[in-house]
Amino acid sequence: MEEKRNVPKLRFPGFTDSWEQRRLGELMDITSVKRVHQDDWSSEGIRFLRARDLVAFSNGEEIDEPLFISEELYEEYSSLSGKAVENDLLVTGVGTIGVPWRVPSSEPIYFKDGNIIWFKNMNVIDGLFFYYSFTSSSIQDFIRKSAGSGTVGTFTIDTGKKTPIQLPSIDEQAQIGGFFQRLDSLIALHQRELDHVKELKKGLLQKMFPKEGTNVPELRFPGFTDPWEQRRLGEVAHRVTRKNEEGMSDLPLTISAQHGLVDQRDFF
């Protein structure tokens, strides 16, 4: 009987070996850091990250008011717990749990103990592959199930050690991690283009409709010069209150507070 192989459905050419399943606690140290109290926060120094900051990074958002701690405190506490380095992984343990952030360089950072779980990768796993593995449905499902059914779920150091991960060769890891990084860069590029078009639309809506107190817009298509006419909606339309008992309408319509009149087939 042929043994079932642990391989993905889609692979880069040249890779045929089975993947190996391990638990992260077998591969690396998983821990946190010495606690920093709120009185130790400052407006400059070494960047201090909270779980909400990792969530913001994941959503591509800027941090309005970043926090810092002094270099002296950083050196003192890091001498006890170590320093996060490039390709280590920080993962939210509270709030929106299981959100990963790959440490991009060895520039000094510190973070909130307990709220963030620290995976000291030490390049045991390709950094990008490690990050994207944590965003996969298999690991995210494990985190959700391990969090329990309570109203406030947590991702703990102990759960982090038990987290399973599928590992190919380091070369295949690098191929996969680099591929998804390029995809993310492409998505970010198109997102910026989309944001630009949305701002363009917003500006045109302001200019292509008359401002209050005027009857012509600031910007018009060529050939149109007549003033616009102001009317009340009740003069040009009437509200439909009847039920569709006789089948006069074939569209299953509904009212949405956010979107107005919508086709139920598209909305639900």
CSV table of C-alpha atoms in Angstrom, one decimal:
chain,number,residue,atom,x,y,z
A,1,MET,CA,0.0,0.0,0.0
A,2,GLU,CA,1.4,3.4,-1.0
A,3,GLU,CA,2.2,5.7,1.9
A,4,LYS,CA,0.3,9.0,1.8
A,5,ARG,CA,2.8,11.8,1.3
A,6,ASN,CA,2.7,15.1,3.2
A,7,VAL,CA,2.9,17.5,0.2
A,8,PRO,CA,1.0,20.5,-1.0
A,9,LYS,CA,-1.2,20.5,-4.2
A,10,LEU,CA,0.8,23.2,-5.8
A,11,ARG,CA,4.7,23.5,-5.7
A,12,PHE,CA,7.5,25.3,-7.4
A,13,PRO,CA,9.4,23.1,-9.9
A,14,GLY,CA,12.3,21.1,-8.6
A,15,PHE,CA,10.8,20.3,-5.1
A,16,THR,CA,9.4,16.8,-4.5
A,17,ASP,CA,10.3,15.9,-0.9
A,18,SER,CA,7.6,15.5,1.7
A,19,TRP,CA,7.0,18.2,4.2
A,20,GLU,CA,7.7,17.6,7.9
A,21,GLN,CA,5.2,18.5,10.6
A,22,ARG,CA,6.8,19.8,13.8
A,23,ARG,CA,5.6,21.7,16.9
A,24,LEU,CA,7.2,25.1,17.3
A,25,GLY,CA,8.3,24.4,20.8
A,26,GLU,CA,10.6,21.7,19.4
A,27,LEU,CA,12.4,24.2,17.1
A,28,MET,CA,12.9,27.4,19.0
A,29,ASP,CA,12.5,29.2,22.3
A,30,ILE,CA,9.1,30.8,22.8
A,31,THR,CA,8.9,33.3,25.5
A,32,SER,CA,8.1,37.0,26.3
A,33,VAL,CA,10.0,39.8,28.0
A,34,LYS,CA,10.4,41.5,31.4
A,35,ARG,CA,7.4,43.8,32.1
A,36,VAL,CA,7.6,47.5,31.4
A,37,HIS,CA,5.2,49.6,33.4
A,38,GLN,CA,3.3,52.5,31.9
A,39,ASP,CA,5.3,55.0,34.0
A,40,ASP,CA,8.4,53.9,31.9
A,41,TRP,CA,6.8,54.8,28.6
A,42,SER,CA,8.3,57.9,26.8
A,43,SER,CA,8.0,59.8,23.6
A,44,GLU,CA,11.5,58.9,22.3
A,45,GLY,CA,14.1,56.2,22.7
A,46,ILE,CA,13.6,52.5,21.8
A,47,ARG,CA,10.3,51.6,20.1
A,48,PHE,CA,7.8,49.9,22.4
A,49,LEU,CA,5.2,47.8,20.7
A,50,ARG,CA,1.8,46.7,22.0
A,51,ALA,CA,-0.6,44.1,20.6
A,52,ARG,CA,-2.6,46.8,18.9
A,53,ASP,CA,0.5,48.0,17.1
A,54,LEU,CA,1.0,44.5,15.6
A,55,VAL,CA,-2.7,44.5,14.4
A,56,ALA,CA,-2.2,48.0,12.9
A,57,PHE,CA,1.0,46.8,11.1
A,58,SER,CA,-1.0,43.8,9.7
A,59,ASN,CA,-3.7,46.2,8.4
A,60,GLY,CA,-1.1,48.5,6.8
A,61,GLU,CA,-2.0,51.3,9.2
A,62,GLU,CA,0.2,54.0,10.7
A,63,ILE,CA,0.6,54.3,14.5
A,64,ASP,CA,-0.7,57.7,15.5
A,65,GLU,CA,1.2,57.9,18.8
A,66,PRO,CA,4.0,55.4,18.9
A,67,LEU,CA,5.4,54.6,22.3
A,68,PHE,CA,9.1,54.3,23.4
A,69,ILE,CA,11.2,53.4,26.4
A,70,SER,CA,14.6,54.7,27.3
A,71,GLU,CA,17.8,53.1,25.9
A,72,GLU,CA,19.0,52.5,29.5
A,73,LEU,CA,15.9,50.5,30.4
A,74,TYR,CA,16.0,48.6,27.1
A,75,GLU,CA,19.6,47.5,27.8
A,76,GLU,CA,18.8,46.5,31.4
A,77,TYR,CA,15.8,44.4,30.5
A,78,SER,CA,17.3,43.0,27.3
A,79,SER,CA,20.2,41.7,29.3
A,80,LEU,CA,17.7,39.4,31.1
A,81,SER,CA,15.4,38.3,28.2
A,82,GLY,CA,17.5,38.9,25.1
A,83,LYS,CA,17.0,41.1,22.1
A,84,ALA,CA,14.6,40.5,19.2
A,85,VAL,CA,16.4,40.1,15.9
A,86,GLU,CA,15.6,40.0,12.2
A,87,ASN,CA,13.2,37.1,11.3
A,88,ASP,CA,12.0,36.6,14.9
A,89,LEU,CA,8.2,36.5,15.1
A,90,LEU,CA,6.0,38.5,17.4
A,91,VAL,CA,2.4,37.3,17.7
A,92,THR,CA,-0.5,39.0,19.5
A,93,GLY,CA,-1.7,37.0,22.6
A,94,VAL,CA,-4.7,39.2,23.6
A,95,GLY,CA,-7.4,41.1,21.8
A,96,THR,CA,-7.2,40.1,18.2
A,97,ILE,CA,-5.1,37.0,18.9
A,98,GLY,CA,-2.7,35.2,16.5
A,99,VAL,CA,-1.7,38.3,14.5
A,100,PRO,CA,2.0,37.8,13.5
A,101,TRP,CA,4.6,40.4,12.8
A,102,ARG,CA,8.0,39.5,11.4
A,103,VAL,CA,10.8,41.5,12.9
A,104,PRO,CA,12.2,43.2,9.8
A,105,SER,CA,15.7,44.0,11.1
A,106,SER,CA,17.9,43.9,14.2
A,107,GLU,CA,17.1,47.5,15.0
A,108,PRO,CA,16.3,47.6,18.8
A,109,ILE,CA,12.6,47.2,19.7
A,110,TYR,CA,10.9,46.1,22.9
A,111,PHE,CA,7.3,45.0,23.5
A,112,LYS,CA,4.6,44.4,26.0
A,113,ASP,CA,5.0,41.2,28.0
A,114,GLY,CA,2.1,38.7,28.1
A,115,ASN,CA,0.3,40.6,25.3
A,116,ILE,CA,2.8,39.6,22.7
A,117,ILE,CA,4.4,36.1,22.3
A,118,TRP,CA,8.0,36.1,21.1
A,119,PHE,CA,9.2,33.3,18.8
A,120,LYS,CA,13.0,33.3,18.8
A,121,ASN,CA,13.4,32.0,15.3
A,122,MET,CA,17.2,32.2,15.1
A,123,ASN,CA,16.7,31.5,11.3
A,124,VAL,CA,15.7,27.9,12.1
A,125,ILE,CA,12.8,28.7,9.7
A,126,ASP,CA,13.0,31.1,6.8
A,127,GLY,CA,11.6,34.3,8.2
A,128,LEU,CA,9.1,35.1,5.5
A,129,PHE,CA,7.9,31.5,5.3
A,130,PHE,CA,7.4,31.5,9.1
A,131,TYR,CA,5.4,34.7,8.9
A,132,TYR,CA,3.1,33.5,6.1
A,133,SER,CA,2.7,30.1,7.7
A,134,PHE,CA,1.2,31.9,10.7
A,135,THR,CA,-1.3,33.6,8.5
A,136,SER,CA,-2.4,30.2,7.0
A,137,SER,CA,-5.8,28.7,7.9
A,138,SER,CA,-4.2,25.7,9.6
A,139,ILE,CA,-2.3,27.7,12.2
A,140,GLN,CA,-5.1,30.3,12.7
A,141,ASP,CA,-7.6,27.5,13.2
A,142,PHE,CA,-5.4,25.9,15.8
A,143,ILE,CA,-5.0,29.2,17.6
A,144,ARG,CA,-8.8,29.8,17.7
A,145,LYS,CA,-9.6,26.3,18.9
A,146,SER,CA,-6.9,26.6,21.6
A,147,ALA,CA,-8.2,29.9,22.8
A,148,GLY,CA,-11.3,28.2,24.2
A,149,SER,CA,-14.9,29.2,24.1
A,150,GLY,CA,-14.8,32.1,26.6
A,151,THR,CA,-15.6,35.7,25.7
A,152,VAL,CA,-11.9,36.6,26.0
A,153,GLY,CA,-9.6,34.2,24.2
A,154,THR,CA,-5.8,34.3,24.6
A,155,PHE,CA,-2.8,32.9,22.8
A,156,THR,CA,-0.3,31.8,25.4
A,157,ILE,CA,3.4,30.8,25.4
A,158,ASP,CA,2.3,27.2,26.2
A,159,THR,CA,-0.1,27.2,23.2
A,160,GLY,CA,2.7,28.7,21.1
A,161,LYS,CA,5.0,25.8,21.9
A,162,LYS,CA,2.3,23.3,20.9
A,163,THR,CA,1.5,25.1,17.6
A,164,PRO,CA,2.0,22.7,14.7
A,165,ILE,CA,3.8,23.8,11.5
A,166,GLN,CA,4.4,22.1,8.2
A,167,LEU,CA,8.0,22.5,7.0
A,168,PRO,CA,9.6,21.8,3.6
A,169,SER,CA,13.3,22.2,2.9
A,170,ILE,CA,14.8,25.6,3.7
A,171,ASP,CA,15.2,26.3,0.0
A,172,GLU,CA,11.5,25.7,-0.7
A,173,GLN,CA,10.6,27.8,2.3
A,174,ALA,CA,12.6,30.7,0.8
A,175,GLN,CA,10.8,30.3,-2.5
A,176,ILE,CA,7.4,30.3,-0.9
A,177,GLY,CA,8.1,33.2,1.4
A,178,GLY,CA,9.5,35.3,-1.3
A,179,PHE,CA,6.6,34.6,-3.6
A,180,PHE,CA,4.0,35.7,-1.0
A,181,GLN,CA,6.1,38.8,-0.2
A,182,ARG,CA,6.0,39.8,-3.9
A,183,LEU,CA,2.2,39.2,-3.9
A,184,ASP,CA,1.8,41.5,-0.9
A,185,SER,CA,3.9,44.2,-2.6
A,186,LEU,CA,1.6,43.9,-5.7
A,187,ILE,CA,-1.5,44.2,-3.5
A,188,ALA,CA,0.0,47.3,-1.7
A,189,LEU,CA,0.7,48.9,-5.1
A,190,HIS,CA,-2.8,48.4,-6.3
A,191,GLN,CA,-4.2,49.5,-3.0
A,192,ARG,CA,-2.4,52.8,-3.3
A,193,GLU,CA,-3.8,53.2,-6.9
A,194,LEU,CA,-7.3,52.4,-5.6
A,195,ASP,CA,-7.0,54.9,-2.8
A,196,HIS,CA,-5.9,57.5,-5.4
A,197,VAL,CA,-8.9,56.8,-7.6
A,198,LYS,CA,-11.2,57.0,-4.6
A,199,GLU,CA,-9.8,60.5,-3.7
A,200,LEU,CA,-10.2,61.5,-7.3
A,201,LYS,CA,-13.8,60.4,-7.3
A,202,LYS,CA,-14.4,62.3,-4.0
A,203,GLY,CA,-13.0,65.5,-5.5
A,204,LEU,CA,-15.0,65.2,-8.7
A,205,LEU,CA,-18.2,64.7,-6.8
A,206,GLN,CA,-17.6,68.0,-5.1
A,207,LYS,CA,-16.9,69.8,-8.4
A,208,MET,CA,-19.4,68.1,-10.7
A,209,PHE,CA,-22.5,68.9,-8.5
A,210,PRO,CA,-23.6,72.5,-7.7
A,211,LYS,CA,-22.6,73.8,-4.3
A,212,GLU,CA,-25.3,75.0,-2.0
A,213,GLY,CA,-26.7,78.3,-3.2
A,214,THR,CA,-25.6,77.8,-6.9
A,215,ASN,CA,-27.3,76.1,-9.9
A,216,VAL,CA,-24.3,75.2,-12.0
A,217,PRO,CA,-21.4,72.9,-11.1
A,218,GLU,CA,-17.8,74.1,-11.1
A,219,LEU,CA,-16.8,71.4,-13.5
A,220,ARG,CA,-18.9,70.2,-16.5
A,221,PHE,CA,-18.6,68.1,-19.6
A,222,PRO,CA,-18.2,70.1,-22.9
A,223,GLY,CA,-21.5,71.3,-24.5
A,224,PHE,CA,-23.5,71.7,-21.3
A,225,THR,CA,-24.3,75.3,-20.2
A,226,ASP,CA,-27.8,75.4,-18.9
A,227,PRO,CA,-28.4,75.9,-15.2
A,228,TRP,CA,-29.5,72.9,-13.1
A,229,GLU,CA,-33.0,72.8,-11.7
A,230,GLN,CA,-33.7,72.2,-8.0
A,231,ARG,CA,-36.7,70.0,-7.2
A,232,ARG,CA,-38.0,68.0,-4.3
A,233,LEU,CA,-37.9,64.3,-4.6
A,234,GLY,CA,-41.6,64.1,-3.9
A,235,GLU,CA,-42.2,66.1,-7.1
A,236,VAL,CA,-40.4,63.6,-9.3
A,237,ALA,CA,-40.8,60.2,-7.6
A,238,HIS,CA,-43.2,58.5,-5.3
A,239,ARG,CA,-42.6,56.0,-2.5
A,240,VAL,CA,-43.7,52.4,-3.1
A,241,THR,CA,-45.5,51.1,0.0
A,242,ARG,CA,-47.5,48.2,-1.6
A,243,LYS,CA,-46.6,44.6,-1.1
A,244,ASN,CA,-45.6,42.5,-4.1
A,245,GLU,CA,-48.6,40.2,-3.6
A,246,GLU,CA,-49.5,40.1,-7.4
A,247,GLY,CA,-45.9,39.4,-8.5
A,248,MET,CA,-45.5,42.8,-10.2
A,249,SER,CA,-41.8,42.8,-9.3
A,250,ASP,CA,-39.4,40.0,-10.1
A,251,LEU,CA,-36.5,41.4,-8.0
A,252,PRO,CA,-36.2,40.4,-4.3
A,253,LEU,CA,-35.4,43.9,-3.0
A,254,THR,CA,-34.6,45.0,0.5
A,255,ILE,CA,-33.6,48.1,2.3
A,256,SER,CA,-30.2,48.5,3.9
A,257,ALA,CA,-29.4,51.3,6.3
A,258,GLN,CA,-25.9,51.5,4.8
A,259,HIS,CA,-26.5,50.8,1.1
A,260,GLY,CA,-30.2,51.8,0.5
A,261,LEU,CA,-32.3,49.7,-1.9
A,262,VAL,CA,-30.4,46.5,-2.8
A,263,ASP,CA,-31.0,43.2,-4.6
A,264,GLN,CA,-31.2,40.5,-1.9
A,265,ARG,CA,-29.5,38.1,-4.3
A,266,ASP,CA,-26.4,40.3,-4.4
A,267,PHE,CA,-26.5,41.5,-0.7
A,268,PHE,CA,-27.0,38.2,1.2
